[in-house]
Amino acid sequence: MNLLKLLSWEVERVTKPYLMLVAGLIVVQFGWLGYFLWDEKNFYEQLRRTGDADYQMSFSDYLGGTPYLLSLGIAVAAMLLYSAWIWYRDFQGRGTFILRLLTMPQKRMTLFFAKFATILMMTLGLLAIEWIALKLQYIAFTSWFDGKMIPINGSFDQALSINGILAMMYPTSVVNFVIHQLFIVIVVLFVFTFVLIERSFWQRTMWSPVLSLSTLMVILTIPILGYALLSNRLIYDETIVYVGVVLIVWASVTIWLSRRFLQSKLNV
């Protein structure tokens, strides 16, 4: 089975839960938007009746609401959990399913990259869907308050830049966007590596999660300690280069470890 067939198969397996996640996020966000518009309109009307109508609405107020932030947190948590579950689900039933996958006539890393590409497609798709949803929410927000002749403060881009999570998801700089996407890649690779190391020890010791996490912590900590020692000597451009090199090293090391444990250490 080649990479495209495995990728198509993995995507098919995740389609239903993924659509349920997206639908849930959309319902929560637009439901919160409806309540926010109604509540803010009533609040402004009270201010107008008392002669104190200098209050201005801002899209960032809506984005800073607990329901909206909670929906983003659920989305991030769901993607992290599925990055692990995409492997763990194949080990259910005494590992018979993963055994079938690993004995198929293809290199084991083909399976790794199929699962990896599936997670990246889900993540990028979620970012794109959320961007479209944000645009629609902003249009509904401005149309509602314009129709009520209620002043609005700030633009769409300003509202996103104020929100820390959205500013990371949709940075204005192309360089920052690429770096943020590399961070997503690194996080997924770390989760994959953790699962494969832990599963490689699962029949040998109950300490396998601790050993797996310890290995990854060493890989994660060394470059961070290096930056702490060099940060005072690096200018901005050098810092960007250092971060880029560290991300490449992290990706290379995690892929190498995953390949080693998947091909020669994994027991099923």
mmCIF file of C-alpha atoms in Angstrom:
data_model
loop_
_atom_site.group_PDB
_atom_site.id
_atom_site.type_symbol
_atom_site.label_atom_id
_atom_site.label_comp_id
_atom_site.label_asym_id
_atom_site.label_seq_id
_atom_site.Cartn_x
_atom_site.Cartn_y
_atom_site.Cartn_z
ATOM 1 C CA MET A 1 0.000 0.000 0.000
ATOM 2 C CA ASN A 2 1.561 3.319 -1.068
ATOM 3 C CA LEU A 3 1.539 6.656 0.750
ATOM 4 C CA LEU A 4 -1.470 8.087 -1.086
ATOM 5 C CA LYS A 5 -3.631 5.051 -0.343
ATOM 6 C CA LEU A 6 -2.646 5.092 3.317
ATOM 7 C CA LEU A 7 -3.275 8.842 3.487
ATOM 8 C CA SER A 8 -6.694 8.454 1.876
ATOM 9 C CA TRP A 9 -7.527 5.695 4.318
ATOM 10 C CA GLU A 10 -6.429 7.734 7.352
ATOM 11 C CA VAL A 11 -8.421 10.753 6.164
ATOM 12 C CA GLU A 12 -11.497 8.593 5.697
ATOM 13 C CA ARG A 13 -11.171 7.267 9.255
ATOM 14 C CA VAL A 14 -11.003 10.776 10.732
ATOM 15 C CA THR A 15 -13.644 12.512 8.603
ATOM 16 C CA LYS A 16 -16.642 11.979 10.896
ATOM 17 C CA PRO A 17 -15.022 13.024 14.223
ATOM 18 C CA TYR A 18 -13.320 15.924 12.453
ATOM 19 C CA LEU A 19 -16.606 17.212 11.025
ATOM 20 C CA MET A 20 -18.208 16.820 14.450
ATOM 21 C CA LEU A 21 -15.412 18.916 15.984
ATOM 22 C CA VAL A 22 -15.770 21.635 13.334
ATOM 23 C CA ALA A 23 -19.562 21.677 13.659
ATOM 24 C CA GLY A 24 -19.289 21.937 17.443
ATOM 25 C CA LEU A 25 -16.872 24.869 17.222
ATOM 26 C CA ILE A 26 -19.072 26.716 14.738
ATOM 27 C CA VAL A 27 -22.203 26.202 16.859
ATOM 28 C CA VAL A 28 -20.462 27.408 20.041
ATOM 29 C CA GLN A 29 -18.905 30.452 18.388
ATOM 30 C CA PHE A 30 -21.965 31.646 16.499
ATOM 31 C CA GLY A 31 -24.162 30.899 19.512
ATOM 32 C CA TRP A 32 -21.877 33.046 21.659
ATOM 33 C CA LEU A 33 -21.896 35.746 18.973
ATOM 34 C CA GLY A 34 -25.693 35.860 18.988
ATOM 35 C CA TYR A 35 -25.821 36.175 22.763
ATOM 36 C CA PHE A 36 -23.034 38.786 22.746
ATOM 37 C CA LEU A 37 -24.809 40.962 20.165
ATOM 38 C CA TRP A 38 -28.099 40.798 22.050
ATOM 39 C CA ASP A 39 -26.502 41.510 25.438
ATOM 40 C CA GLU A 40 -24.327 44.379 24.203
ATOM 41 C CA LYS A 41 -27.248 45.998 22.395
ATOM 42 C CA ASN A 42 -29.306 45.968 25.589
ATOM 43 C CA PHE A 43 -26.356 47.360 27.553
ATOM 44 C CA TYR A 44 -25.869 50.189 25.045
ATOM 45 C CA GLU A 45 -29.576 51.008 25.103
ATOM 46 C CA GLN A 46 -29.391 51.379 28.884
ATOM 47 C CA LEU A 47 -26.439 53.737 28.524
ATOM 48 C CA ARG A 48 -28.281 55.724 25.867
ATOM 49 C CA ARG A 49 -31.323 56.175 28.102
ATOM 50 C CA THR A 50 -29.123 57.518 30.876
ATOM 51 C CA GLY A 51 -27.397 59.906 28.488
ATOM 52 C CA ASP A 52 -24.031 58.133 28.662
ATOM 53 C CA ALA A 53 -23.645 56.649 25.174
ATOM 54 C CA ASP A 54 -19.909 57.137 24.644
ATOM 55 C CA TYR A 55 -19.349 53.391 24.993
ATOM 56 C CA GLN A 56 -18.016 51.816 21.769
ATOM 57 C CA MET A 57 -18.254 48.172 20.766
ATOM 58 C CA SER A 58 -15.155 46.255 19.722
ATOM 59 C CA PHE A 59 -14.808 42.909 17.968
ATOM 60 C CA SER A 60 -11.944 42.143 20.350
ATOM 61 C CA ASP A 61 -14.467 42.190 23.231
ATOM 62 C CA TYR A 62 -16.306 39.325 21.562
ATOM 63 C CA LEU A 63 -13.082 37.433 20.855
ATOM 64 C CA GLY A 64 -11.996 37.835 24.477
ATOM 65 C CA GLY A 65 -15.158 36.191 25.781
ATOM 66 C CA THR A 66 -14.796 32.936 27.715
ATOM 67 C CA PRO A 67 -16.981 30.843 25.343
ATOM 68 C CA TYR A 68 -14.913 31.851 22.327
ATOM 69 C CA LEU A 69 -11.571 31.261 24.050
ATOM 70 C CA LEU A 70 -12.893 27.949 25.375
ATOM 71 C CA SER A 71 -13.817 26.859 21.847
ATOM 72 C CA LEU A 72 -10.256 27.583 20.685
ATOM 73 C CA GLY A 73 -8.859 25.683 23.658
ATOM 74 C CA ILE A 74 -11.060 22.686 22.867
ATOM 75 C CA ALA A 75 -9.873 22.747 19.247
ATOM 76 C CA VAL A 76 -6.193 22.799 20.260
ATOM 77 C CA ALA A 77 -6.710 20.056 22.858
ATOM 78 C CA ALA A 78 -8.619 17.916 20.347
ATOM 79 C CA MET A 79 -5.812 18.146 17.791
ATOM 80 C CA LEU A 80 -3.188 17.223 20.396
ATOM 81 C CA LEU A 81 -5.236 14.291 21.644
ATOM 82 C CA TYR A 82 -5.854 13.016 18.145
ATOM 83 C CA SER A 83 -2.144 13.281 17.337
ATOM 84 C CA ALA A 84 -1.665 10.581 19.973
ATOM 85 C CA TRP A 85 -4.911 8.716 19.348
ATOM 86 C CA ILE A 86 -4.176 8.273 15.644
ATOM 87 C CA TRP A 87 -1.508 5.797 16.823
ATOM 88 C CA TYR A 88 -3.031 4.430 20.024
ATOM 89 C CA ARG A 89 -6.294 3.389 18.391
ATOM 90 C CA ASP A 90 -4.355 0.937 16.196
ATOM 91 C CA PHE A 91 -2.954 -0.790 19.293
ATOM 92 C CA GLN A 92 -6.377 -1.670 20.657
ATOM 93 C CA GLY A 93 -7.465 -5.290 20.633
ATOM 94 C CA ARG A 94 -4.038 -6.543 21.769
ATOM 95 C CA GLY A 95 -2.329 -4.745 18.931
ATOM 96 C CA THR A 96 -3.723 -6.955 16.168
ATOM 97 C CA PHE A 97 -4.598 -3.982 13.962
ATOM 98 C CA ILE A 98 -1.185 -2.334 14.199
ATOM 99 C CA LEU A 99 0.332 -5.722 13.473
ATOM 100 C CA ARG A 100 -1.585 -5.861 10.199
ATOM 101 C CA LEU A 101 -0.421 -2.339 9.326
ATOM 102 C CA LEU A 102 3.228 -3.027 10.111
ATOM 103 C CA THR A 103 3.261 -6.271 8.122
ATOM 104 C CA MET A 104 1.868 -4.686 4.976
ATOM 105 C CA PRO A 105 4.238 -4.672 1.981
ATOM 106 C CA GLN A 106 5.503 -1.110 2.440
ATOM 107 C CA LYS A 107 8.125 0.640 4.511
ATOM 108 C CA ARG A 108 6.962 1.424 8.023
ATOM 109 C CA MET A 109 7.850 5.094 7.635
ATOM 110 C CA THR A 110 5.196 5.281 4.918
ATOM 111 C CA LEU A 111 2.648 4.675 7.649
ATOM 112 C CA PHE A 112 4.327 7.336 9.794
ATOM 113 C CA PHE A 113 4.182 9.991 7.079
ATOM 114 C CA ALA A 114 0.586 9.101 6.186
ATOM 115 C CA LYS A 115 -0.508 9.709 9.763
ATOM 116 C CA PHE A 116 1.678 12.814 9.986
ATOM 117 C CA ALA A 117 0.216 14.286 6.796
ATOM 118 C CA THR A 118 -3.303 13.536 8.071
ATOM 119 C CA ILE A 119 -2.723 15.552 11.254
ATOM 120 C CA LEU A 120 -1.216 18.467 9.323
ATOM 121 C CA MET A 121 -4.126 18.488 6.878
ATOM 122 C CA MET A 122 -6.582 18.501 9.779
ATOM 123 C CA THR A 123 -4.720 21.333 11.496
ATOM 124 C CA LEU A 124 -4.379 23.519 8.415
ATOM 125 C CA GLY A 125 -7.985 22.795 7.498
ATOM 126 C CA LEU A 126 -9.103 23.869 10.964
ATOM 127 C CA LEU A 127 -7.086 27.086 10.660
ATOM 128 C CA ALA A 128 -8.689 27.830 7.293
ATOM 129 C CA ILE A 129 -12.217 27.066 8.526
ATOM 130 C CA GLU A 130 -11.714 29.191 11.631
ATOM 131 C CA TRP A 131 -10.448 32.083 9.480
ATOM 132 C CA ILE A 132 -13.575 31.936 7.321
ATOM 133 C CA ALA A 133 -15.740 31.701 10.457
ATOM 134 C CA LEU A 134 -13.972 34.734 11.933
ATOM 135 C CA LYS A 135 -14.622 36.756 8.786
ATOM 136 C CA LEU A 136 -18.300 35.806 8.814
ATOM 137 C CA GLN A 137 -18.549 36.619 12.527
ATOM 138 C CA TYR A 138 -16.950 40.012 11.927
ATOM 139 C CA ILE A 139 -19.367 40.755 9.080
ATOM 140 C CA ALA A 140 -22.324 39.788 11.286
ATOM 141 C CA PHE A 141 -20.875 41.843 14.159
ATOM 142 C CA THR A 142 -20.415 45.031 12.146
ATOM 143 C CA SER A 143 -23.694 44.658 10.246
ATOM 144 C CA TRP A 144 -25.677 44.250 13.458
ATOM 145 C CA PHE A 145 -24.236 47.290 15.218
ATOM 146 C CA ASP A 146 -24.257 49.430 12.068
ATOM 147 C CA GLY A 147 -27.944 48.620 11.696
ATOM 148 C CA LYS A 148 -28.532 49.704 15.295
ATOM 149 C CA MET A 149 -26.402 52.852 14.701
ATOM 150 C CA ILE A 150 -24.041 51.804 17.488
ATOM 151 C CA PRO A 151 -20.412 52.928 17.006
ATOM 152 C CA ILE A 152 -17.721 50.278 16.588
ATOM 153 C CA ASN A 153 -14.090 50.657 17.570
ATOM 154 C CA GLY A 154 -11.156 48.893 15.896
ATOM 155 C CA SER A 155 -10.730 46.826 12.750
ATOM 156 C CA PHE A 156 -10.691 43.085 12.094
ATOM 157 C CA ASP A 157 -6.886 42.918 11.998
ATOM 158 C CA GLN A 158 -6.561 44.925 15.195
ATOM 159 C CA ALA A 159 -8.959 42.606 17.010
ATOM 160 C CA LEU A 160 -6.927 39.561 15.964
ATOM 161 C CA SER A 161 -3.637 41.162 16.991
ATOM 162 C CA ILE A 162 -4.993 41.922 20.477
ATOM 163 C CA ASN A 163 -6.059 38.321 21.042
ATOM 164 C CA GLY A 164 -2.907 36.351 21.921
ATOM 165 C CA ILE A 165 -4.105 32.983 20.607
ATOM 166 C CA LEU A 166 -5.400 34.376 17.319
ATOM 167 C CA ALA A 167 -2.269 36.478 16.878
ATOM 168 C CA MET A 168 -0.268 33.230 17.007
ATOM 169 C CA MET A 169 -2.661 31.439 14.675
ATOM 170 C CA TYR A 170 -2.743 34.263 12.113
ATOM 171 C CA PRO A 171 0.429 36.388 12.394
ATOM 172 C CA THR A 172 0.751 39.358 10.059
ATOM 173 C CA SER A 173 4.314 38.511 9.032
ATOM 174 C CA VAL A 174 4.969 35.731 6.515
ATOM 175 C CA VAL A 175 8.156 34.780 8.392
ATOM 176 C CA ASN A 176 6.248 34.485 11.663
ATOM 177 C CA PHE A 177 3.550 32.433 9.959
ATOM 178 C CA VAL A 178 6.142 29.978 8.646
ATOM 179 C CA ILE A 179 7.790 29.743 12.073
ATOM 180 C CA HIS A 180 4.427 29.127 13.746
ATOM 181 C CA GLN A 181 3.616 26.376 11.267
ATOM 182 C CA LEU A 182 7.003 24.812 11.980
ATOM 183 C CA PHE A 183 6.141 24.860 15.671
ATOM 184 C CA ILE A 184 2.946 22.945 14.866
ATOM 185 C CA VAL A 185 5.004 20.411 12.918
ATOM 186 C CA ILE A 186 7.416 20.047 15.836
ATOM 187 C CA VAL A 187 4.592 19.526 18.345
ATOM 188 C CA VAL A 188 3.049 16.788 16.206
ATOM 189 C CA LEU A 189 6.435 15.123 15.732
ATOM 190 C CA PHE A 190 7.051 15.190 19.488
ATOM 191 C CA VAL A 191 3.674 13.578 20.159
ATOM 192 C CA PHE A 192 4.342 10.914 17.508
ATOM 193 C CA THR A 193 7.789 10.202 18.932
ATOM 194 C CA PHE A 194 6.417 9.933 22.458
ATOM 195 C CA VAL A 195 3.819 7.379 21.378
ATOM 196 C CA LEU A 196 6.268 5.260 19.393
ATOM 197 C CA ILE A 197 8.864 5.194 22.185
ATOM 198 C CA GLU A 198 6.206 4.403 24.775
ATOM 199 C CA ARG A 199 4.681 1.650 22.658
ATOM 200 C CA SER A 200 8.102 0.169 22.048
ATOM 201 C CA PHE A 201 8.424 -0.429 25.794
ATOM 202 C CA TRP A 202 4.834 -1.328 26.559
ATOM 203 C CA GLN A 203 5.473 -5.054 27.066
ATOM 204 C CA ARG A 204 8.693 -4.512 28.999
ATOM 205 C CA THR A 205 8.141 -1.960 31.744
ATOM 206 C CA MET A 206 5.407 0.083 33.382
ATOM 207 C CA TRP A 207 7.748 3.070 33.309
ATOM 208 C CA SER A 208 7.632 3.396 29.531
ATOM 209 C CA PRO A 209 5.677 6.724 29.531
ATOM 210 C CA VAL A 210 8.203 8.216 31.961
ATOM 211 C CA LEU A 211 11.153 7.011 29.889
ATOM 212 C CA SER A 212 9.545 8.309 26.709
ATOM 213 C CA LEU A 213 8.775 11.699 28.212
ATOM 214 C CA SER A 214 12.260 11.957 29.716
ATOM 215 C CA THR A 215 13.848 11.326 26.327
ATOM 216 C CA LEU A 216 11.816 14.076 24.726
ATOM 217 C CA MET A 217 12.480 16.485 27.589
ATOM 218 C CA VAL A 218 16.229 16.098 27.042
ATOM 219 C CA ILE A 219 15.817 16.827 23.333
ATOM 220 C CA LEU A 220 13.623 19.826 24.142
ATOM 221 C CA THR A 221 15.711 21.266 26.954
ATOM 222 C CA ILE A 222 19.218 21.337 25.449
ATOM 223 C CA PRO A 223 18.492 23.992 22.734
ATOM 224 C CA ILE A 224 16.455 26.051 25.230
ATOM 225 C CA LEU A 225 19.370 26.097 27.671
ATOM 226 C CA GLY A 226 21.654 27.038 24.780
ATOM 227 C CA TYR A 227 19.434 29.982 23.915
ATOM 228 C CA ALA A 228 19.357 31.087 27.572
ATOM 229 C CA LEU A 229 23.158 31.256 27.521
ATOM 230 C CA LEU A 230 23.383 33.016 24.145
ATOM 231 C CA SER A 231 20.330 35.287 24.220
ATOM 232 C CA ASN A 232 22.250 38.349 25.428
ATOM 233 C CA ARG A 233 24.735 37.987 22.572
ATOM 234 C CA LEU A 234 22.248 37.485 19.741
ATOM 235 C CA ILE A 235 20.620 40.245 17.725
ATOM 236 C CA TYR A 236 17.147 39.831 16.229
ATOM 237 C CA ASP A 237 18.272 38.318 12.909
ATOM 238 C CA GLU A 238 20.620 35.903 14.661
ATOM 239 C CA THR A 239 17.816 34.876 16.997
ATOM 240 C CA ILE A 240 15.589 34.057 14.018
ATOM 241 C CA VAL A 241 18.373 31.952 12.502
ATOM 242 C CA TYR A 242 18.947 30.178 15.831
ATOM 243 C CA VAL A 243 15.245 29.382 16.188
ATOM 244 C CA GLY A 244 15.121 28.104 12.609
ATOM 245 C CA VAL A 245 18.133 25.856 13.147
ATOM 246 C CA VAL A 246 16.702 24.517 16.417
ATOM 247 C CA LEU A 247 13.380 23.706 14.748
ATOM 248 C CA ILE A 248 15.165 21.842 11.938
ATOM 249 C CA VAL A 249 17.284 19.917 14.472
ATOM 250 C CA TRP A 250 14.236 19.048 16.561
ATOM 251 C CA ALA A 251 12.393 17.814 13.469
ATOM 252 C CA SER A 252 15.375 15.748 12.312
ATOM 253 C CA VAL A 253 15.971 14.159 15.711
ATOM 254 C CA THR A 254 12.319 13.291 16.315
ATOM 255 C CA ILE A 255 11.945 11.784 12.836
ATOM 256 C CA TRP A 256 15.147 9.765 13.354
ATOM 257 C CA LEU A 257 13.935 8.483 16.722
ATOM 258 C CA SER A 258 10.513 7.666 15.317
ATOM 259 C CA ARG A 259 12.086 5.772 12.445
ATOM 260 C CA ARG A 260 14.382 3.843 14.787
ATOM 261 C CA PHE A 261 11.644 2.764 17.177
ATOM 262 C CA LEU A 262 9.063 2.144 14.479
ATOM 263 C CA GLN A 263 11.323 -0.057 12.344
ATOM 264 C CA SER A 264 13.432 -1.923 14.861
ATOM 265 C CA LYS A 265 12.083 -1.498 18.383
ATOM 266 C CA LEU A 266 8.301 -1.580 18.132
ATOM 267 C CA ASN A 267 6.673 -4.688 19.568
ATOM 268 C CA VAL A 268 3.093 -5.579 18.728
#
